[in-house]
Coordinates of C-alpha atoms in Angstrom, one line a residue:
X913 CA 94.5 -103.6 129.2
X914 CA 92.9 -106.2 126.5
X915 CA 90.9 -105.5 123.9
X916 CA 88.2 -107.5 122.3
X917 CA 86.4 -107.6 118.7
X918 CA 83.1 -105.8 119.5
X919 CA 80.1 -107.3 117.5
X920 CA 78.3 -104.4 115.9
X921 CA 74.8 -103.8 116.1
X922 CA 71.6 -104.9 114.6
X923 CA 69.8 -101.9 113.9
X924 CA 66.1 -101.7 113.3
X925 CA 65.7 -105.6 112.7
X926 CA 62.5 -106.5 111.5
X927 CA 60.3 -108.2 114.2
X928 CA 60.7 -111.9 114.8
X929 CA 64.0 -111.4 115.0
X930 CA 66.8 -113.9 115.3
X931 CA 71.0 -113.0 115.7
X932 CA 73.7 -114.7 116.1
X933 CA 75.6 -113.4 119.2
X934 CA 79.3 -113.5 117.8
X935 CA 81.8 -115.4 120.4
X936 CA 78.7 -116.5 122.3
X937 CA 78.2 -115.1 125.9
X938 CA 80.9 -114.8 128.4
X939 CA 81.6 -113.7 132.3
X940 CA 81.0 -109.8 132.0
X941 CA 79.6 -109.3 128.4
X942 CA 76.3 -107.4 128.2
X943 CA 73.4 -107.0 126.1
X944 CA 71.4 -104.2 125.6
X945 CA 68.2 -103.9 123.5
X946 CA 66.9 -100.6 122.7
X947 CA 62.9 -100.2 121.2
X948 CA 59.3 -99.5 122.2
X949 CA 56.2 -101.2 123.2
X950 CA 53.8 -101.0 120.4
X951 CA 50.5 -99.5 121.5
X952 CA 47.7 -102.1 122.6
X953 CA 50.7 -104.8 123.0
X954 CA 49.8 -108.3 124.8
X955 CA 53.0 -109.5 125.3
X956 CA 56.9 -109.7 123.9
X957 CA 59.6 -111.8 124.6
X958 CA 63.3 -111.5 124.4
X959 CA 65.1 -114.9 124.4
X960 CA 68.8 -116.1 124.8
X961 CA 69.3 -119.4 122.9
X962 CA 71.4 -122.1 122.6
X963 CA 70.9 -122.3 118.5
X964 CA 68.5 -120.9 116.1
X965 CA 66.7 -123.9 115.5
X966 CA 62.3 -124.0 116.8
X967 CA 63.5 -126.5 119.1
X968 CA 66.3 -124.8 120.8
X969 CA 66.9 -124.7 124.1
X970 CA 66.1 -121.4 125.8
X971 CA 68.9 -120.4 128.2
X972 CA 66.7 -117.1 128.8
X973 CA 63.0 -116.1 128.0
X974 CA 62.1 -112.7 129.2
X975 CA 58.8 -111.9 128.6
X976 CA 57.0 -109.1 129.5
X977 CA 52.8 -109.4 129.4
X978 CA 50.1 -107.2 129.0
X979 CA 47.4 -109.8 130.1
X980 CA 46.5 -107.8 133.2
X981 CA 45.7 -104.2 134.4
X982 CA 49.1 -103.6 135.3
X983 CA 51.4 -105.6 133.2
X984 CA 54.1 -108.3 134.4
X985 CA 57.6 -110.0 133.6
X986 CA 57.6 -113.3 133.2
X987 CA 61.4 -114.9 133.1
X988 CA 61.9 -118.6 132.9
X989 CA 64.5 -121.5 131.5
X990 CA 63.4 -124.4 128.3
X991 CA 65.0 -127.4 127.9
X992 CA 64.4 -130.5 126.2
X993 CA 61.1 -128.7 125.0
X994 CA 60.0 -128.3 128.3
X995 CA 59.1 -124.9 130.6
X996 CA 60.9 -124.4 133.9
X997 CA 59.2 -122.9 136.7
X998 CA 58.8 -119.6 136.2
X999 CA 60.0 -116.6 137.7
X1000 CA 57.5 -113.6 137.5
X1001 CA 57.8 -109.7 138.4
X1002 CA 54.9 -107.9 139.2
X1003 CA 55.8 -104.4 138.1
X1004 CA 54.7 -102.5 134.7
X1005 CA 58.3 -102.0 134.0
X1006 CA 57.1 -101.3 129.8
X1007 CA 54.7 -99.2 129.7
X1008 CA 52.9 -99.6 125.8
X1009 CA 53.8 -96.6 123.7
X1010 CA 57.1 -96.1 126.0
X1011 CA 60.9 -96.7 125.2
X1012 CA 62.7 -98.7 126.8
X1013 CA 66.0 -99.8 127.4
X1014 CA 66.6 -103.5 128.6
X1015 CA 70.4 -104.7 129.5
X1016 CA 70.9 -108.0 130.2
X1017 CA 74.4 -108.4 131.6
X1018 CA 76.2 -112.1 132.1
X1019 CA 77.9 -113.3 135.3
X1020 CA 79.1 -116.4 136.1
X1021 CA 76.4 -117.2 138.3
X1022 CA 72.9 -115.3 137.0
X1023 CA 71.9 -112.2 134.5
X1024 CA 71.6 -109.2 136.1
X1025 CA 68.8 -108.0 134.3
X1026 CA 68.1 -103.9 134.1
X1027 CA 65.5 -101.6 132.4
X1028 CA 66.6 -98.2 132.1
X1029 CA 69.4 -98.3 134.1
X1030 CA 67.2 -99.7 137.0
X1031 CA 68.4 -103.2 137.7
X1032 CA 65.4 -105.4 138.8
X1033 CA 66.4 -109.2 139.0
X1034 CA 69.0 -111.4 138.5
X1035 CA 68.2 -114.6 137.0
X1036 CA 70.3 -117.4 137.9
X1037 CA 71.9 -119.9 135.1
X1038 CA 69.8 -122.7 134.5
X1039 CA 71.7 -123.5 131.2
X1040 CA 75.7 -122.9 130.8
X1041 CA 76.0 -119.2 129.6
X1042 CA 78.5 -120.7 127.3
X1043 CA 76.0 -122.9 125.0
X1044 CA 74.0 -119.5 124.1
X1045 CA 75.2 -118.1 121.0
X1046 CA 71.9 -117.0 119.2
X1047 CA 69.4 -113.6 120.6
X1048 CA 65.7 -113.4 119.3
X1049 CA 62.7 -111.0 119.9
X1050 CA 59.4 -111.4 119.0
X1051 CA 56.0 -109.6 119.9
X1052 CA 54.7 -106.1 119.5
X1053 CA 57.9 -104.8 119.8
X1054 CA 59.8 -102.5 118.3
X1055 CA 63.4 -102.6 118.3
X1056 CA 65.6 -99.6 117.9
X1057 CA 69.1 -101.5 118.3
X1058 CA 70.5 -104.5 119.7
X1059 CA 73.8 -103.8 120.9
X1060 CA 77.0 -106.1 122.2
X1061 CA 79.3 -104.8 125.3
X1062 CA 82.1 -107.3 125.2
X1063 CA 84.2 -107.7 129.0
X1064 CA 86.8 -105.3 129.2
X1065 CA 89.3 -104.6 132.2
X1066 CA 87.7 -106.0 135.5
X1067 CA 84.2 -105.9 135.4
X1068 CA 82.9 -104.8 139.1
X1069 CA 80.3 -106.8 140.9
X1070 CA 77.6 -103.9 140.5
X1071 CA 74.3 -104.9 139.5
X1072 CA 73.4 -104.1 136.1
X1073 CA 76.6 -102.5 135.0
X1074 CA 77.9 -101.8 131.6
X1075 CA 80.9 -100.9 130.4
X1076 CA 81.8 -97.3 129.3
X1077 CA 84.4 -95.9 127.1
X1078 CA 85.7 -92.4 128.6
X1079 CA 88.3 -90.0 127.7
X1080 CA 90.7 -89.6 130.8
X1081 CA 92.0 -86.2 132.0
X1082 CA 95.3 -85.4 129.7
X1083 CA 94.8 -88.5 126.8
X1084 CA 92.9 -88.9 123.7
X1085 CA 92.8 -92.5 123.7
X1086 CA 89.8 -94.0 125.1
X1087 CA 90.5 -96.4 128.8
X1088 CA 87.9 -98.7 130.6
X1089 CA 86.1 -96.4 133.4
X1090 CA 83.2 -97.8 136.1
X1091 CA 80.5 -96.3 137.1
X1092 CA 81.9 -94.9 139.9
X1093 CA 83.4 -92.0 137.8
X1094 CA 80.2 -90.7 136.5
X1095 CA 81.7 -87.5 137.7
X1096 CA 80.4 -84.3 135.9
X1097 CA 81.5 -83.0 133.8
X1098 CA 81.0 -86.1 131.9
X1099 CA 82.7 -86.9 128.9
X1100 CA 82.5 -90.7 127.0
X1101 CA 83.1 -91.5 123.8
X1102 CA 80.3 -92.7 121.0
X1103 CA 81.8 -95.7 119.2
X1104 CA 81.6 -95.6 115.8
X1105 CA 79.7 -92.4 116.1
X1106 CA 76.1 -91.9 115.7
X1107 CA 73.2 -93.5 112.9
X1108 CA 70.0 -93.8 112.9
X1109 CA 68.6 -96.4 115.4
X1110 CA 70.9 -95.3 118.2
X1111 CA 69.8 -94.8 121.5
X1112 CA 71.8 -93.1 123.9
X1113 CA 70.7 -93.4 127.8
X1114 CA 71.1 -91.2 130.8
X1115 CA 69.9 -91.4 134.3
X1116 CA 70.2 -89.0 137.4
X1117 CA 69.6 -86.6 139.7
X1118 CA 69.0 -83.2 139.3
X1119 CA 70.6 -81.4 142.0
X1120 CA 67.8 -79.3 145.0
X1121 CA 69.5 -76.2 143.7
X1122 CA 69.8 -76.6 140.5
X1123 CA 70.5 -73.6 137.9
X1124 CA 70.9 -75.6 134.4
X1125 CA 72.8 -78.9 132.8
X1126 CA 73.6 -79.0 129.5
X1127 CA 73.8 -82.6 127.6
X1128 CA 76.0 -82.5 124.3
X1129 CA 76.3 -84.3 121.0
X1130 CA 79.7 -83.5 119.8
X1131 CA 81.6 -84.1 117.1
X1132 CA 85.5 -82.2 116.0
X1133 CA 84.5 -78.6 115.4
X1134 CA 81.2 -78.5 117.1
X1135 CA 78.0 -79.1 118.9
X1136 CA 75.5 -81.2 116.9
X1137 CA 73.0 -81.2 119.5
X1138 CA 72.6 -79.3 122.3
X1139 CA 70.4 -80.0 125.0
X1140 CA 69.9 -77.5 127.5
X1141 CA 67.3 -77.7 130.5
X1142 CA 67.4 -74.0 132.3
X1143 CA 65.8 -73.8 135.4
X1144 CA 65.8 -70.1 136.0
X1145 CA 64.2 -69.8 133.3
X1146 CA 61.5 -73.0 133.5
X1147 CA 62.3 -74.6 129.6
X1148 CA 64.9 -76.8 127.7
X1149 CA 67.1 -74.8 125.2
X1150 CA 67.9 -76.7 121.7
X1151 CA 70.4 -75.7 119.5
X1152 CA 73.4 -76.4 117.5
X1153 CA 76.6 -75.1 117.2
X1154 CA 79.0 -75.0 114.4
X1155 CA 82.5 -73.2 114.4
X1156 CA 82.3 -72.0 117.5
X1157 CA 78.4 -70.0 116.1
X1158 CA 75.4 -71.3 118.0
X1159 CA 72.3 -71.6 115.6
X1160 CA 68.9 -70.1 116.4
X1161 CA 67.2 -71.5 119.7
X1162 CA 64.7 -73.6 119.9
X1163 CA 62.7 -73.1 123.5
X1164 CA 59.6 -74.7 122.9
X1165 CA 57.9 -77.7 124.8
X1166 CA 57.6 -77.4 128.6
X1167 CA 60.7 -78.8 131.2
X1168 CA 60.0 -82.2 132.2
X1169 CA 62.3 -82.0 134.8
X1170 CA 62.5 -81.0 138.3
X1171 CA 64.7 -79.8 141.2
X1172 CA 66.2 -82.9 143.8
X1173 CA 64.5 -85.5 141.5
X1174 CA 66.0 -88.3 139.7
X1175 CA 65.5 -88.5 135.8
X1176 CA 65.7 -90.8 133.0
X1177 CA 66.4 -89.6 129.6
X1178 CA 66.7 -91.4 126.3
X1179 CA 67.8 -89.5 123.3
X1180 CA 66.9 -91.5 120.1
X1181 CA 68.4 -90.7 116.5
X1182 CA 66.7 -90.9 113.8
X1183 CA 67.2 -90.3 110.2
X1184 CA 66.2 -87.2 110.7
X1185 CA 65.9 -86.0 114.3
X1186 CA 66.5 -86.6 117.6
X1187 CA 63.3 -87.5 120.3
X1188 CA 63.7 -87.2 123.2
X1189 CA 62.5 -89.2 126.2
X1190 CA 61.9 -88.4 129.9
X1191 CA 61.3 -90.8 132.5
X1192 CA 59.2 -92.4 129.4
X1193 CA 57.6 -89.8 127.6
X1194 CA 58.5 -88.4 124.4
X1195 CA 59.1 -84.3 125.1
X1196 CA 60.8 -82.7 122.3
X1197 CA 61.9 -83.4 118.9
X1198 CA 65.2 -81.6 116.9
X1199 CA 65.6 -81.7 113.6
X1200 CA 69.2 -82.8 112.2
X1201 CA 71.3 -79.7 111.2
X1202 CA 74.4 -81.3 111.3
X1203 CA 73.7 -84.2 108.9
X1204 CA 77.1 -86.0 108.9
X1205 CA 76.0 -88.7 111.8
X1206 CA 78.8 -90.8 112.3
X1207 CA 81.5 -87.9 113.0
X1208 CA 79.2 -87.0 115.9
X1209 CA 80.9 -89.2 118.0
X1210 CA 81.5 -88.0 121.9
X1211 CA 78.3 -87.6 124.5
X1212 CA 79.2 -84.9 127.3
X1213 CA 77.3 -83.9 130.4
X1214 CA 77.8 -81.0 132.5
X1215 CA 76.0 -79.0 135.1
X1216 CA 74.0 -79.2 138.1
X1217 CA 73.4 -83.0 138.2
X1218 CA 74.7 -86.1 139.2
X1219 CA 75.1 -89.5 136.9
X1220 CA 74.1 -92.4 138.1
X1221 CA 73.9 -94.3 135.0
X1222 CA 74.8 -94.1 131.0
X1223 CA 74.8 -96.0 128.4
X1224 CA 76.1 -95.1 124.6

C-alpha cells in the first residue's frame, strides 16, 4: 500500500481566503470544504487556480447565487482573463443559514463535484488539473475547514467518493477501505484527532424498523460524545462516558429523525461544544466534558441504520 504526505487543514480561514494546495491536484485527490452560508447571502464562490495572482487562470469557479427565489450553482472555466460558457444547476443545494459540506474530488477527466455526500455534477477539465495548485473562497461564507484527501490504494470510479481510514477486523493499524464497506457497525479512524473547526459528516438510512443507533466520539478509555437517537422512546440521548461511567443524560430537543428515511447529519466541534445538524438544521448542542480534543480520535456507528456516506 503507498502512503502520501497529507496537507493539513486550514481551519477557520478568514474570508477571502487564498491556500496553496501542497503537491497541486492529482488523479484521485479530493477536496472538501466544510462552512455555512451566512444569512441574507447573494452569492459565494469557491475557486481552483492555477496561481494566486488576480490574474490567474481559474481551472474551477463554483459559485453558488442567491440572485433568485430559489438559488443556483453556477460552475464555469477562466483563461486568459476570459469566462467560459458556463455551466449552471438549478437547485438550492445551500440553503442561507445551513451547513454545508462541498467535496470536490479530481479525476482525470472532470470533478466530481458533491454536497453532503450527494454528488450533483461533474465538471469536465477545461484546464490540466495539474497547473492548479492554489484554492480560494470568497463571499458570505463561512468556512469551518478546508481539508486535503490525498489518492490512496485504488481510488474506485464512484461519483463523489472520498477516501476513508478504517480499522480492519483483528489490526490496529489503519488500511484504505471504499465505500462499499460502510457496514455497521462502523468504525474509522479520526486523523489527528479532533479541534475546533472539524466537521465530521454522515449520511443514511434509518432502517423501517428501527429501535435506536448510537453514533460515538471515542477516544482510549472512553466515550466523549455519545449520540443516541431512541426510537421507542421518540428523543436523542446525549451523554459521555468516562471509565467505563456514563455521565448524566441529556434528552432534551425533539428527534429529527424518522423510520425508513434517509438522513444527513453533521457534527461540528467547537471550542466548546458540539452542534449538531440534520438534513440542515441545527438540533442539539453538547457541551465538551471531555476537554482533551485531539485524543478523541475514532468515529463509530452502530445500530439500526445503513451508511451510505462518511466523511472524517
Amino acid at each position: 500500500m503507498a502512503f502520501y504526505y497529507q496537507q493539513q487543514p486550514f481551519y477557520n480561514p478568514k474570508i477571502p481566503f487564498t491556500g496553496s494546495i501542497q503537491g497541486g491536484l492529482k488523479d484521485g485527490k479530493s477536496i472538501t470544504v466544510s462552512g455555512q452560508v451566512l444569512p441574507g447571502a447573494n452569492r459565494f464562490h469557491v475557486n481552483l487556480q492555477c496561481g494566486s495572482r488576480p490574474d490567474a487562470n481559474i481551472a474551477l469557479h463554483f459559485n453558488p447565487r442567491y440572485d433568485s427565489s430559489s438559488g443556483y450553482i453556477v460552475t464555469n472555466t477562466k483563461q486568459n482573463n476570459c469566462w467560459g460558457t458556463e455551466e449552471r444547476i438549478y437547485q438550492a443545494l445551500f440553503p442561507m443559514g445551513s451547513p454545508f459540506n462541498l467535496q470536490i474530488l479530481v479525476t482525470s477527466q472532470s470533478y466530481k463535484i458533491s454536497v453532503n455526500g450527494i454528488h450533483i455534477m461533474d465538471y469536465k477539465h477545461r484546464i490540466p488539473f495539474n497547473m492548479v495548485d492554489t484554492i480560494v473562497v470568497d463571499g458570505m461564507v463561512v468556512v469551518n475547514n478546508i481539508g486535503f484527501q490525498e489518492p490512496v490504494g485504488i481510488i474506485p470510479a464512484q461519483a463523489g467518493f472520498q477516501p476513508q481510514f478504517a480499522y480492519p477486523p483483528g489490526y490496529g493499524v489503519p488500511a484504505f477501505s471504499a465505500p462499499a464497506s460502510y457496514s455497521v457497525p462502523y468504525k474509522t479512524i479520526i486523523n489527528g484527532g479532533l479541534q475546533p473547526g472539524k466537521n465530521i459528516f454522515i449520511q443514511g438510512v434509518i432502517n423501517p424498523q428501527a429501535y435506536r443507533f448510537s453514533i460515538n466520539l471515542r477516544y482510549q478509555s472512553g466515550i466523549a460524545f455519545h449520540y443516541n437517537p431512541r426510537f421507542d422512546e421518540n428523543l436523542v440521548v446525549r451523554n459521555t462516558k468516562t471509565m467505563e461511567q456514563w455521565g448524566s443524560e441529556e434528552r432534551f430537543g425533539g428527534m429529527p429523525f424518522h423510520k425508513g428515511q434517509t438522513f444527513q447529519l453533521i457534527i461540528s466541534c467547537n471550542p466548546h461544544h458540539y452542534n449538531v445538524s440534520v438534513n440542515g438544521k441545527q438540533v442539539h448542542t453538547y457541551n465538551h466534558r471531555f476537554t482533551r480534543l485531539h485524543e478523541i480520535d475514532v468515529l463509530e456507528v452502530c445500530g439500526d441504520l445503513s451508511l451510505t456516506a462518511v466523511t472524517v
